[in-house]
Amino acid sequence: MSKKRLLFPLVTVDIALFTIDGGELKVLLTQRSDAPFRGWRSLPGGVLDPVVDVNLLEAANRVMLTKVGLALPHMEEVCSASGAARDPRGWSISITYLALLPMDQIHVVAGRKVDGIEWAGYGSMTQDLAFDHSLLLKRAHRRLQQKVAANVLPLHMLPQKFTLTQLQRTIETITGTPLEKSAFRRRLKEQHAADLEEVPGEFERGVQRPAQLWKASKDYRFH
Amino acid sequence: MSKKRLLFPLVTVDIALFTIDGGELKVLLTQRSDAPFRGWRSLPGGVLDPVVDVNLLEAANRVMLTKVGLALPHMEEVCSASGAARDPRGWSISITYLALLPMDQIHVVAGRKVDGIEWAGYGSMTQDLAFDHSLLLKRAHRRLQQKVAANVLPLHMLPQKFTLTQLQRTIETITGTPLEKSAFRRRLKEQHAADLEEVPGEFERGVQRPAQLWKASKDYRFH
DNA sequence: TCAATAGTGTCTCTTAGACAATATTGA
DNA sequence: TCAATATTGTCTAAGAGACACTATTGA
């Protein structure tokens, strides 16, 4: 461990990217190809490069774009983790970001054939992640749950056009508690009139009454 | 600006310490004695020292203890601020912490005669702070308001023993909206039975019916 | 007794959950 | 027509605000 490393800690950004697939909450993980923790799974992340990164949020954006091929417009800082113990390379700081991916883009990631990238079911994860990433992931997940429970709509997880039932199922998957349809829609009308727009004349069809399609209002942000 | 500084950003911690005085929300500020921003007021803070600091939270504790003489047990991370523009010395990261001081200890700070320390009324601040500390302070204040609005009790701002009216006034000062006494107390009984304890037989006296004294439950944490 | 604030009781209105009823499609 | 799901309406119970009432002290 060099003296430089002691005086100026290693700074990394790590991203917890969530989406919904098959009614299950999924999170994007990467397989580490280098030491430390070679072969372990971790949150996608990378080292801050002050020469190219304007700030930490932009560092997170760059990392996701270069390592996963995704431009994520709405990342939110969750927390920091720091100390000499969490990374064998020395004193380090990690900033964790929370991001949401529209469920219809989940296969875009898989399709890119970026090596060592996989979607893990959040509820069915058993192995520990590299570093303290299990803890970071837990914190990001808690933030996601808190915000949704506090009535912030996770519209960035939905396709551009979606039905209210899709939105309800998404929220139910995140919070883990079923919602009552009528009360849910009443709350949308009363408290989210500015967040949602009907797409006039567009409906999702099936063996049932067609469902009105909606979209997020321009400039809607989960964060 | 050295190359080292470019590869390893300067890391600082800054603390927004709030208390109540005379029915007003106050925040602790320091006068900077060195460049940059010499003479400007800023949030109390300091540079991370990886040699002595176990992690960033402990760095914040060390800074408050050495610079202000206060041991603050319940600090909460608010957010980071980062980039090349916010500090003229180069690429930097600041982690902001939120802390509360019991209102009966406000004069302990002043009494220490630490130079360049003052309590500022949050609502009556006009001048900008050094660096981006005006923004950091605003974020810390918003976090404080959010938590109190979300029904977390700011017991760490009160004396060890306090009346329910004192608690109500404190919350009203933070949120800026008056509360209805009866509903407030009903909510305390129903939702905060585990957070509050009567101090048996102790009362605050005055030209009125004596007021029962309460204390925070052991291990109560605002954060 | 009076002023002042502590503490309690009750009424009403709002809101949220439960659940029923109606609507519209493909097969 | 039937199954399936969308959408709307209504009843009810719980919770929150408004407000009045009682309690207890020092002066």
Short mmCIF file of C-alpha atoms (C1' of nucleotides) in Angstrom, two decimals:
data_model
loop_
_atom_site.label_atom_id
_atom_site.label_comp_id
_atom_site.label_asym_id
_atom_site.label_seq_id
_atom_site.Cartn_x
_atom_site.Cartn_y
_atom_site.Cartn_z
CA MET A 1 0.00 0.00 0.00
CA SER A 2 1.61 3.26 -1.11
CA LYS A 3 1.74 6.40 0.93
CA LYS A 4 -0.25 8.18 -1.77
CA ARG A 5 -3.09 5.75 -1.23
CA LEU A 6 -3.02 6.51 2.46
CA LEU A 7 -3.32 10.24 1.99
CA PHE A 8 -5.86 10.16 -0.80
CA PRO A 9 -8.35 7.32 -0.60
CA LEU A 10 -9.50 5.31 -3.56
CA VAL A 11 -12.88 6.63 -4.68
CA THR A 12 -15.38 4.43 -6.50
CA VAL A 13 -19.00 4.64 -7.58
CA ASP A 14 -21.30 1.63 -7.45
CA ILE A 15 -24.74 1.42 -9.02
CA ALA A 16 -27.77 -0.56 -7.89
CA LEU A 17 -29.88 -0.85 -11.04
CA PHE A 18 -33.33 -2.34 -10.51
CA THR A 19 -36.00 -3.49 -12.87
CA ILE A 20 -38.99 -5.84 -12.91
CA ASP A 21 -39.05 -9.11 -14.81
CA GLY A 22 -41.69 -11.78 -14.55
CA GLY A 23 -43.23 -10.11 -11.53
CA GLU A 24 -39.93 -10.22 -9.68
CA LEU A 25 -37.61 -7.41 -8.64
CA LYS A 26 -34.22 -7.83 -10.30
CA VAL A 27 -30.89 -6.13 -9.81
CA LEU A 28 -27.97 -5.98 -12.23
CA LEU A 29 -24.76 -7.66 -11.08
CA THR A 30 -21.36 -8.05 -12.67
CA GLN A 31 -18.81 -10.79 -12.32
CA ARG A 32 -15.42 -9.43 -11.29
CA SER A 33 -12.63 -10.35 -13.69
CA ASP A 34 -9.77 -8.88 -11.63
CA ALA A 35 -8.50 -9.04 -8.09
CA PRO A 36 -9.58 -8.30 -5.44
CA PHE A 37 -12.62 -10.57 -5.19
CA ARG A 38 -11.91 -12.02 -8.63
CA GLY A 39 -14.84 -14.16 -9.75
CA TRP A 40 -17.19 -12.73 -7.13
CA ARG A 41 -20.30 -10.89 -8.13
CA SER A 42 -20.63 -7.22 -7.31
CA LEU A 43 -22.66 -4.16 -8.12
CA PRO A 44 -21.47 -2.62 -11.37
CA GLY A 45 -19.06 0.15 -10.53
CA GLY A 46 -15.74 1.74 -11.24
CA VAL A 47 -13.06 4.07 -10.04
CA LEU A 48 -13.49 7.82 -10.15
CA ASP A 49 -11.31 9.51 -12.76
CA PRO A 50 -11.04 13.19 -11.85
CA VAL A 51 -9.52 13.92 -15.25
CA VAL A 52 -12.66 12.96 -17.17
CA ASP A 53 -15.44 12.98 -14.56
CA VAL A 54 -17.14 16.29 -13.84
CA ASN A 55 -18.49 14.96 -10.57
CA LEU A 56 -19.38 11.66 -8.92
CA LEU A 57 -22.78 11.40 -10.58
CA GLU A 58 -21.14 11.77 -13.97
CA ALA A 59 -18.61 9.15 -12.95
CA ALA A 60 -21.49 6.78 -12.27
CA ASN A 61 -22.98 7.60 -15.66
CA ARG A 62 -19.67 6.99 -17.41
CA VAL A 63 -19.20 3.68 -15.65
CA MET A 64 -22.63 2.42 -16.63
CA LEU A 65 -22.20 3.58 -20.20
CA THR A 66 -18.78 2.03 -20.70
CA LYS A 67 -19.19 -1.14 -18.66
CA VAL A 68 -22.83 -1.99 -19.30
CA GLY A 69 -23.67 0.15 -22.33
CA LEU A 70 -26.56 1.91 -20.63
CA ALA A 71 -27.28 5.63 -20.40
CA LEU A 72 -29.26 6.08 -17.21
CA PRO A 73 -30.81 9.50 -16.90
CA HIS A 74 -32.17 9.37 -13.34
CA MET A 75 -29.61 8.15 -10.86
CA GLU A 76 -29.92 9.07 -7.22
CA GLU A 77 -27.23 9.05 -4.59
CA VAL A 78 -27.98 6.65 -1.77
CA CYS A 79 -25.08 6.80 0.64
CA SER A 80 -21.36 6.50 1.05
CA ALA A 81 -19.32 3.66 2.48
CA SER A 82 -15.79 4.29 3.62
CA GLY A 83 -12.84 3.05 5.60
CA ALA A 84 -9.68 1.02 5.45
CA ALA A 85 -11.37 -2.35 5.89
CA ARG A 86 -13.84 -2.53 3.04
CA ASP A 87 -11.31 -2.83 0.19
CA PRO A 88 -8.04 -4.78 0.56
CA ARG A 89 -6.31 -2.20 -1.63
CA GLY A 90 -6.54 0.35 1.19
CA TRP A 91 -8.62 3.23 2.51
CA SER A 92 -11.51 3.68 0.11
CA ILE A 93 -14.75 5.52 -0.40
CA SER A 94 -17.69 4.23 -2.39
CA ILE A 95 -20.74 6.24 -3.34
CA THR A 96 -23.78 4.10 -4.09
CA TYR A 97 -26.35 5.19 -6.68
CA LEU A 98 -29.88 3.94 -7.21
CA ALA A 99 -31.19 3.62 -10.77
CA LEU A 100 -34.26 2.15 -12.44
CA LEU A 101 -34.46 0.49 -15.86
CA PRO A 102 -37.72 0.25 -17.85
CA MET A 103 -38.83 -3.37 -17.78
CA ASP A 104 -39.01 -3.56 -21.57
CA GLN A 105 -35.30 -2.78 -21.81
CA ILE A 106 -34.09 -5.61 -19.64
CA HIS A 107 -33.14 -7.69 -22.67
CA VAL A 108 -31.28 -4.80 -24.24
CA VAL A 109 -28.68 -5.27 -21.55
CA ALA A 110 -28.54 -9.01 -21.96
CA GLY A 111 -28.46 -8.64 -25.73
CA ARG A 112 -25.29 -6.59 -25.71
CA LYS A 113 -23.34 -9.65 -24.70
CA VAL A 114 -21.28 -7.70 -22.26
CA ASP A 115 -19.39 -10.38 -20.44
CA GLY A 116 -20.06 -11.09 -16.82
CA ILE A 117 -23.33 -9.22 -16.53
CA GLU A 118 -26.47 -10.80 -15.18
CA TRP A 119 -29.83 -9.96 -13.67
CA ALA A 120 -30.34 -11.45 -10.23
CA GLY A 121 -33.67 -11.85 -8.51
CA TYR A 122 -33.38 -9.61 -5.47
CA GLY A 123 -35.46 -11.84 -3.26
CA SER A 124 -33.62 -15.01 -4.21
CA MET A 125 -30.02 -13.91 -3.75
CA THR A 126 -28.09 -16.21 -1.48
CA GLN A 127 -24.38 -15.59 -2.09
CA ASP A 128 -22.57 -12.62 -0.62
CA LEU A 129 -21.31 -9.98 -3.01
CA ALA A 130 -17.76 -8.66 -3.26
CA PHE A 131 -16.53 -5.98 -0.85
CA ASP A 132 -19.43 -4.63 1.23
CA HIS A 133 -21.73 -4.63 -1.79
CA SER A 134 -24.32 -6.81 -0.09
CA LEU A 135 -24.76 -4.01 2.41
CA LEU A 136 -24.77 -1.31 -0.26
CA LEU A 137 -27.38 -3.22 -2.23
CA LYS A 138 -29.53 -3.58 0.86
CA ARG A 139 -29.37 0.16 1.48
CA ALA A 140 -30.28 0.95 -2.12
CA HIS A 141 -33.19 -1.48 -1.94
CA ARG A 142 -34.40 0.08 1.28
CA ARG A 143 -34.27 3.51 -0.35
CA LEU A 144 -36.30 2.19 -3.28
CA GLN A 145 -38.89 0.70 -0.96
CA GLN A 146 -39.08 3.83 1.17
CA LYS A 147 -39.68 6.09 -1.78
CA VAL A 148 -42.36 3.89 -3.29
CA ALA A 149 -44.01 3.50 0.10
CA ALA A 150 -43.90 7.29 0.38
CA ASN A 151 -46.01 7.46 -2.75
CA VAL A 152 -43.32 8.28 -5.32
CA LEU A 153 -44.19 6.49 -8.56
CA PRO A 154 -41.44 4.27 -10.06
CA LEU A 155 -42.44 5.27 -13.59
CA HIS A 156 -38.88 4.82 -14.83
CA MET A 157 -39.31 1.08 -14.40
CA LEU A 158 -42.25 0.96 -16.79
CA PRO A 159 -42.35 1.06 -20.59
CA GLN A 160 -42.94 4.48 -22.09
CA LYS A 161 -46.62 3.59 -22.40
CA PHE A 162 -48.17 1.49 -19.68
CA THR A 163 -51.48 0.58 -18.09
CA LEU A 164 -52.47 1.48 -14.57
CA THR A 165 -52.56 -2.19 -13.70
CA GLN A 166 -48.93 -2.52 -14.81
CA LEU A 167 -48.07 0.38 -12.55
CA GLN A 168 -49.94 -1.19 -9.67
CA ARG A 169 -48.19 -4.56 -10.14
CA THR A 170 -44.82 -2.82 -10.25
CA ILE A 171 -45.43 -1.04 -6.98
CA GLU A 172 -46.74 -4.22 -5.40
CA THR A 173 -43.60 -6.07 -6.47
CA ILE A 174 -41.36 -3.42 -4.96
CA THR A 175 -43.17 -3.02 -1.66
CA GLY A 176 -44.24 -6.63 -1.35
CA THR A 177 -47.78 -5.73 -0.28
CA PRO A 178 -50.90 -5.98 -2.45
CA LEU A 179 -52.83 -2.82 -3.23
CA GLU A 180 -56.55 -2.36 -3.56
CA LYS A 181 -57.34 -1.41 -7.13
CA SER A 182 -60.02 1.18 -6.49
CA ALA A 183 -58.18 3.02 -3.75
CA PHE A 184 -54.97 2.92 -5.77
CA ARG A 185 -56.58 4.58 -8.76
CA ARG A 186 -58.32 7.15 -6.61
CA ARG A 187 -54.94 8.09 -5.14
CA LEU A 188 -53.42 8.39 -8.60
CA LYS A 189 -56.18 10.74 -9.73
CA GLU A 190 -56.01 12.86 -6.61
CA GLN A 191 -52.29 13.03 -5.95
CA HIS A 192 -50.58 12.29 -9.25
CA ALA A 193 -52.64 14.18 -11.79
CA ALA A 194 -49.51 16.12 -12.73
CA ASP A 195 -47.32 13.02 -13.06
CA LEU A 196 -49.45 10.96 -15.44
CA GLU A 197 -50.97 11.60 -18.85
CA GLU A 198 -53.44 9.51 -20.80
CA VAL A 199 -52.27 8.60 -24.28
CA PRO A 200 -55.43 9.50 -26.17
CA GLY A 201 -56.95 6.66 -28.13
CA GLU A 202 -54.29 4.12 -27.26
CA PHE A 203 -55.21 0.93 -25.48
CA GLU A 204 -53.65 -2.34 -24.45
CA ARG A 205 -55.81 -5.09 -25.89
CA GLY A 206 -56.38 -8.67 -24.85
CA VAL A 207 -59.19 -11.06 -23.96
CA GLN A 208 -60.74 -8.32 -21.87
CA ARG A 209 -61.87 -4.75 -21.88
CA PRO A 210 -59.05 -2.65 -23.41
CA ALA A 211 -56.87 -0.85 -20.91
CA GLN A 212 -56.09 2.83 -21.33
CA LEU A 213 -52.41 3.51 -21.92
CA TRP A 214 -50.66 6.21 -19.89
CA LYS A 215 -47.27 7.82 -19.95
CA ALA A 216 -45.19 9.76 -17.47
CA SER A 217 -45.49 13.51 -17.73
CA LYS A 218 -42.65 15.29 -19.42
CA ASP A 219 -39.85 15.87 -16.93
CA TYR A 220 -41.22 13.41 -14.40
CA ARG A 221 -38.44 12.22 -12.13
CA PHE A 222 -38.47 9.43 -9.59
CA HIS A 223 -35.55 11.13 -7.89
CA MET B 1 -2.50 22.02 -8.61
CA SER B 2 -0.38 18.89 -8.23
CA LYS B 3 -0.85 15.70 -10.20
CA LYS B 4 -1.55 13.86 -6.99
CA ARG B 5 -4.49 16.12 -6.35
CA LEU B 6 -5.83 15.33 -9.78
CA LEU B 7 -5.70 11.58 -9.29
CA PHE B 8 -6.92 11.52 -5.73
CA PRO B 9 -9.46 14.18 -4.89
CA LEU B 10 -9.47 16.15 -1.68
CA VAL B 11 -12.04 14.65 0.66
CA THR B 12 -13.73 16.73 3.35
CA VAL B 13 -16.60 16.32 5.78
CA ASP B 14 -18.96 19.19 6.61
CA ILE B 15 -21.48 19.21 9.41
CA ALA B 16 -24.82 21.00 9.59
CA LEU B 17 -25.53 21.21 13.32
CA PHE B 18 -28.99 22.49 14.20
CA THR B 19 -30.57 23.52 17.46
CA ILE B 20 -33.43 25.69 18.68
CA ASP B 21 -32.92 28.98 20.47
CA GLY B 22 -35.62 31.49 21.31
CA GLY B 23 -38.12 29.69 19.14
CA GLU B 24 -35.84 29.95 16.13
CA LEU B 25 -33.96 27.26 14.24
CA LYS B 26 -30.22 27.91 14.43
CA VAL B 27 -27.26 26.42 12.63
CA LEU B 28 -23.63 26.46 13.69
CA LEU B 29 -21.24 28.32 11.38
CA THR B 30 -17.52 28.94 11.49
CA GLN B 31 -15.47 31.82 10.21
CA ARG B 32 -12.71 30.61 7.90
CA SER B 33 -9.25 31.74 9.01
CA ASP B 34 -7.36 30.42 5.97
CA ALA B 35 -7.59 30.61 2.22
CA PRO B 36 -9.59 29.77 0.22
CA PHE B 37 -12.62 31.84 1.22
CA ARG B 38 -10.70 33.39 4.11
CA GLY B 39 -13.06 35.38 6.28
CA TRP B 40 -16.16 33.77 4.81
CA ARG B 41 -18.51 31.78 6.94
CA SER B 42 -18.94 28.07 6.28
CA LEU B 43 -20.28 24.92 7.81
CA PRO B 44 -17.81 23.49 10.31
CA GLY B 45 -15.76 20.85 8.54
CA GLY B 46 -12.35 19.47 7.84
CA VAL B 47 -10.22 17.28 5.67
CA LEU B 48 -10.35 13.51 5.90
CA ASP B 49 -7.24 11.98 7.40
CA PRO B 50 -7.12 8.32 6.41
CA VAL B 51 -4.34 7.73 8.92
CA VAL B 52 -6.49 8.52 11.92
CA ASP B 53 -10.08 8.30 10.66
CA VAL B 54 -11.71 4.88 10.64
CA ASN B 55 -14.33 6.10 8.19
CA LEU B 56 -16.00 9.32 7.07
CA LEU B 57 -18.47 9.39 9.94
CA GLU B 58 -15.60 9.17 12.40
CA ALA B 59 -13.85 11.92 10.50
CA ALA B 60 -16.90 14.10 11.03
CA ASN B 61 -16.87 13.25 14.73
CA ARG B 62 -13.18 14.07 15.03
CA VAL B 63 -13.65 17.40 13.26
CA MET B 64 -16.48 18.46 15.54
CA LEU B 65 -14.60 17.39 18.62
CA THR B 66 -11.36 19.16 17.74
CA LYS B 67 -12.73 22.26 16.07
CA VAL B 68 -15.87 22.90 18.10
CA GLY B 69 -15.31 20.79 21.19
CA LEU B 70 -18.51 18.81 20.77
CA ALA B 71 -19.03 15.05 20.81
CA LEU B 72 -22.10 14.44 18.67
CA PRO B 73 -23.43 10.91 18.98
CA HIS B 74 -26.08 10.91 16.26
CA MET B 75 -24.80 12.25 12.95
CA GLU B 76 -26.49 11.23 9.73
CA GLU B 77 -25.05 11.39 6.26
CA VAL B 78 -27.01 13.70 3.99
CA CYS B 79 -25.31 13.70 0.61
CA SER B 80 -22.08 14.21 -1.24
CA ALA B 81 -20.94 17.15 -3.32
CA SER B 82 -18.13 16.72 -5.78
CA GLY B 83 -16.30 18.10 -8.76
CA ALA B 84 -13.45 20.32 -9.85
CA ALA B 85 -15.39 23.56 -9.56
CA ARG B 86 -16.53 23.64 -5.94
CA ASP B 87 -13.10 24.13 -4.33
CA PRO B 88 -10.36 26.26 -5.94
CA ARG B 89 -7.76 23.82 -4.66
CA GLY B 90 -8.95 21.24 -7.17
CA TRP B 91 -11.18 18.21 -7.58
CA SER B 92 -12.86 17.61 -4.26
CA ILE B 93 -15.53 15.60 -2.51
CA SER B 94 -17.50 16.73 0.50
CA ILE B 95 -19.79 14.55 2.56
CA THR B 96 -22.39 16.52 4.49
CA TYR B 97 -23.67 15.32 7.86
CA LEU B 98 -26.76 16.36 9.76
CA ALA B 99 -26.57 16.67 13.55
CA LEU B 100 -28.81 17.98 16.33
CA LEU B 101 -27.75 19.69 19.55
CA PRO B 102 -29.93 19.79 22.69
CA MET B 103 -31.21 23.32 23.08
CA ASP B 104 -29.87 23.58 26.63
CA GLN B 105 -26.34 23.02 25.37
CA ILE B 106 -26.26 25.88 22.92
CA HIS B 107 -24.31 28.04 25.33
CA VAL B 108 -21.80 25.31 26.02
CA VAL B 109 -20.53 25.88 22.52
CA ALA B 110 -20.45 29.63 22.84
CA GLY B 111 -18.86 29.31 26.28
CA ARG B 112 -15.85 27.47 24.98
CA LYS B 113 -14.67 30.62 23.31
CA VAL B 114 -13.60 28.76 20.25
CA ASP B 115 -12.75 31.50 17.84
CA GLY B 116 -14.87 32.11 14.81
CA ILE B 117 -17.88 30.05 15.85
CA GLU B 118 -21.38 31.41 15.86
CA TRP B 119 -25.00 30.36 15.80
CA ALA B 120 -26.92 31.76 12.84
CA GLY B 121 -30.69 31.93 12.59
CA TYR B 122 -31.48 29.66 9.68
CA GLY B 123 -34.39 31.74 8.49
CA SER B 124 -32.52 35.00 8.64
CA MET B 125 -29.34 34.12 6.79
CA THR B 126 -28.61 36.49 3.96
CA GLN B 127 -24.94 36.11 3.05
CA ASP B 128 -23.68 33.24 0.96
CA LEU B 129 -21.43 30.70 2.64
CA ALA B 130 -17.99 29.62 1.46
CA PHE B 131 -17.66 26.97 -1.27
CA ASP B 132 -21.06 25.43 -2.03
CA HIS B 133 -21.96 25.32 1.64
CA SER B 134 -25.15 27.33 1.13
CA LEU B 135 -26.37 24.46 -1.02
CA LEU B 136 -25.16 21.81 1.40
CA LEU B 137 -26.89 23.58 4.26
CA LYS B 138 -30.10 23.78 2.29
CA ARG B 139 -29.98 20.03 1.63
CA ALA B 140 -29.32 19.26 5.28
CA HIS B 141 -32.21 21.50 6.29
CA ARG B 142 -34.51 19.81 3.81
CA ARG B 143 -33.54 16.43 5.23
CA LEU B 144 -34.30 17.68 8.74
CA GLN B 145 -37.70 18.98 7.65
CA GLN B 146 -38.53 15.79 5.75
CA LYS B 147 -37.76 13.56 8.67
CA VAL B 148 -39.74 15.62 11.14
CA ALA B 149 -42.64 15.85 8.70
CA ALA B 150 -42.40 12.07 8.36
CA ASN B 151 -43.09 11.83 12.08
CA VAL B 152 -39.55 11.22 13.36
CA LEU B 153 -39.19 13.00 16.69
CA PRO B 154 -36.22 15.42 16.99
CA LEU B 155 -35.65 14.41 20.61
CA HIS B 156 -31.93 15.10 20.33
CA MET B 157 -32.72 18.81 20.14
CA LEU B 158 -34.47 18.81 23.51
CA PRO B 159 -33.04 18.77 27.03
CA GLN B 160 -32.77 15.37 28.63
CA LYS B 161 -36.07 16.04 30.40
CA PHE B 162 -38.72 17.99 28.52
CA THR B 163 -42.43 18.67 28.39
CA LEU B 164 -44.69 17.62 25.55
CA THR B 165 -45.34 21.28 24.79
CA GLN B 166 -41.60 21.84 24.37
CA LEU B 167 -41.51 18.95 21.94
CA GLN B 168 -44.47 20.35 20.05
CA ARG B 169 -42.88 23.82 19.78
CA THR B 170 -39.64 22.29 18.55
CA ILE B 171 -41.39 20.41 15.78
CA GLU B 172 -43.41 23.50 14.86
CA THR B 173 -40.24 25.55 14.61
CA ILE B 174 -38.61 23.00 12.33
CA THR B 175 -41.54 22.45 10.02
CA GLY B 176 -42.90 25.98 10.19
CA THR B 177 -46.50 24.83 10.60
CA PRO B 178 -48.53 24.93 13.84
CA LEU B 179 -49.78 21.67 15.32
CA GLU B 180 -53.02 20.97 17.10
CA LYS B 181 -52.26 20.02 20.70
CA SER B 182 -54.81 17.28 21.14
CA ALA B 183 -54.10 15.51 17.88
CA PHE B 184 -50.37 15.85 18.46
CA ARG B 185 -50.56 14.16 21.84
CA ARG B 186 -52.85 11.46 20.53
CA ARG B 187 -50.27 10.69 17.84
CA LEU B 188 -47.49 10.56 20.41
CA LYS B 189 -49.41 8.06 22.53
CA GLU B 190 -50.35 5.89 19.57
CA GLN B 191 -47.20 5.95 17.50
CA HIS B 192 -44.38 6.87 19.85
CA ALA B 193 -45.15 4.91 22.98
CA ALA B 194 -41.78 3.17 22.60
CA ASP B 195 -39.85 6.41 22.04
CA LEU B 196 -40.98 8.38 25.08
CA GLU B 197 -40.97 7.72 28.81
CA GLU B 198 -42.58 9.68 31.58
CA VAL B 199 -40.20 10.75 34.32
CA PRO B 200 -42.27 9.70 37.33
CA GLY B 201 -43.09 12.50 39.72
CA GLU B 202 -41.13 15.18 37.89
CA PHE B 203 -42.87 18.28 36.63
CA GLU B 204 -42.06 21.60 35.08
CA ARG B 205 -43.60 24.29 37.25
CA GLY B 206 -44.77 27.81 36.50
CA VAL B 207 -47.83 29.98 36.80
CA GLN B 208 -49.93 27.10 35.51
CA ARG B 209 -50.76 23.48 36.00
CA PRO B 210 -47.44 21.58 36.31
CA ALA B 211 -46.34 19.83 33.14
CA GLN B 212 -45.22 16.23 33.19
CA LEU B 213 -41.58 15.77 32.25
CA TRP B 214 -40.62 13.15 29.67
CA LYS B 215 -37.40 11.72 28.37
CA ALA B 216 -36.35 9.89 25.27
CA SER B 217 -36.29 6.14 25.60
CA LYS B 218 -32.90 4.55 26.00
CA ASP B 219 -31.29 4.08 22.60
CA TYR B 220 -33.70 6.40 20.81
CA ARG B 221 -32.13 7.70 17.62
CA PHE B 222 -33.34 10.43 15.32
CA HIS B 223 -31.23 8.93 12.59
"C1'" DT C 1 -60.24 34.68 42.19
"C1'" DC C 2 -57.69 35.09 37.89
"C1'" DA C 3 -54.44 34.30 34.33
"C1'" DA C 4 -51.97 30.93 32.20
"C1'" DT C 5 -50.88 26.73 30.44
"C1'" DA C 6 -51.49 21.40 31.02
"C1'" DG C 7 -54.11 17.78 29.82
"C1'" DT C 8 -58.60 15.33 28.11
"C1'" DG C 9 -62.96 14.48 25.67
"C1'" DT C 10 -65.86 14.70 21.73
"C1'" DC C 11 -67.64 15.97 17.31
"C1'" DT C 12 -67.12 16.05 12.54
"C1'" DC C 13 -65.00 15.61 8.22
"C1'" DT C 14 -61.76 13.40 5.37
"C1'" DT C 15 -59.60 9.50 3.74
"C1'" DA C 16 -58.62 4.71 2.84
"C1'" DG C 17 -59.93 -0.01 2.55
"C1'" DA C 18 -63.44 -3.41 1.25
"C1'" DC C 19 -66.29 -4.89 -1.97
"C1'" DA C 20 -69.78 -4.70 -5.38
"C1'" DA C 21 -71.33 -3.37 -9.90
"C1'" DT C 22 -70.74 -2.24 -14.59
"C1'" DA C 23 -67.96 -2.13 -19.15
"C1'" DT C 24 -65.74 -4.10 -23.09
"C1'" DT C 25 -63.16 -7.09 -25.40
"C1'" DG C 26 -61.58 -11.98 -27.87
"C1'" DA C 27 -62.80 -16.47 -28.31
"C1'" DT D 1 -72.53 -16.15 -24.26
"C1'" DC D 2 -68.43 -16.58 -21.30
"C1'" DA D 3 -64.07 -15.65 -19.25
"C1'" DA D 4 -61.15 -12.16 -18.19
"C1'" DT D 5 -59.73 -7.87 -16.83
"C1'" DA D 6 -60.72 -2.61 -16.93
"C1'" DT D 7 -63.08 0.91 -14.75
"C1'" DT D 8 -66.31 3.04 -11.60
"C1'" DG D 9 -69.36 3.51 -7.53
"C1'" DT D 10 -70.61 3.00 -2.74
"C1'" DC D 11 -70.46 1.62 2.02
"C1'" DT D 12 -67.99 1.72 6.13
"C1'" DA D 13 -64.38 2.18 9.50
"C1'" DA D 14 -60.36 4.49 11.01
"C1'" DG D 15 -57.82 8.66 11.54
"C1'" DA D 16 -57.05 13.69 11.85
"C1'" DG D 17 -58.35 18.35 12.72
"C1'" DA D 18 -61.27 21.59 15.33
"C1'" DC D 19 -62.72 22.98 19.44
"C1'" DA D 20 -64.42 22.91 23.92
"C1'" DC D 21 -63.89 21.45 28.48
"C1'" DT D 22 -61.56 20.38 32.85
"C1'" DA D 23 -57.21 20.61 35.91
"C1'" DT D 24 -53.75 22.83 38.63
"C1'" DT D 25 -50.66 26.03 39.70
"C1'" DG D 26 -48.55 31.06 41.32
"C1'" DA D 27 -49.77 35.49 42.13
#
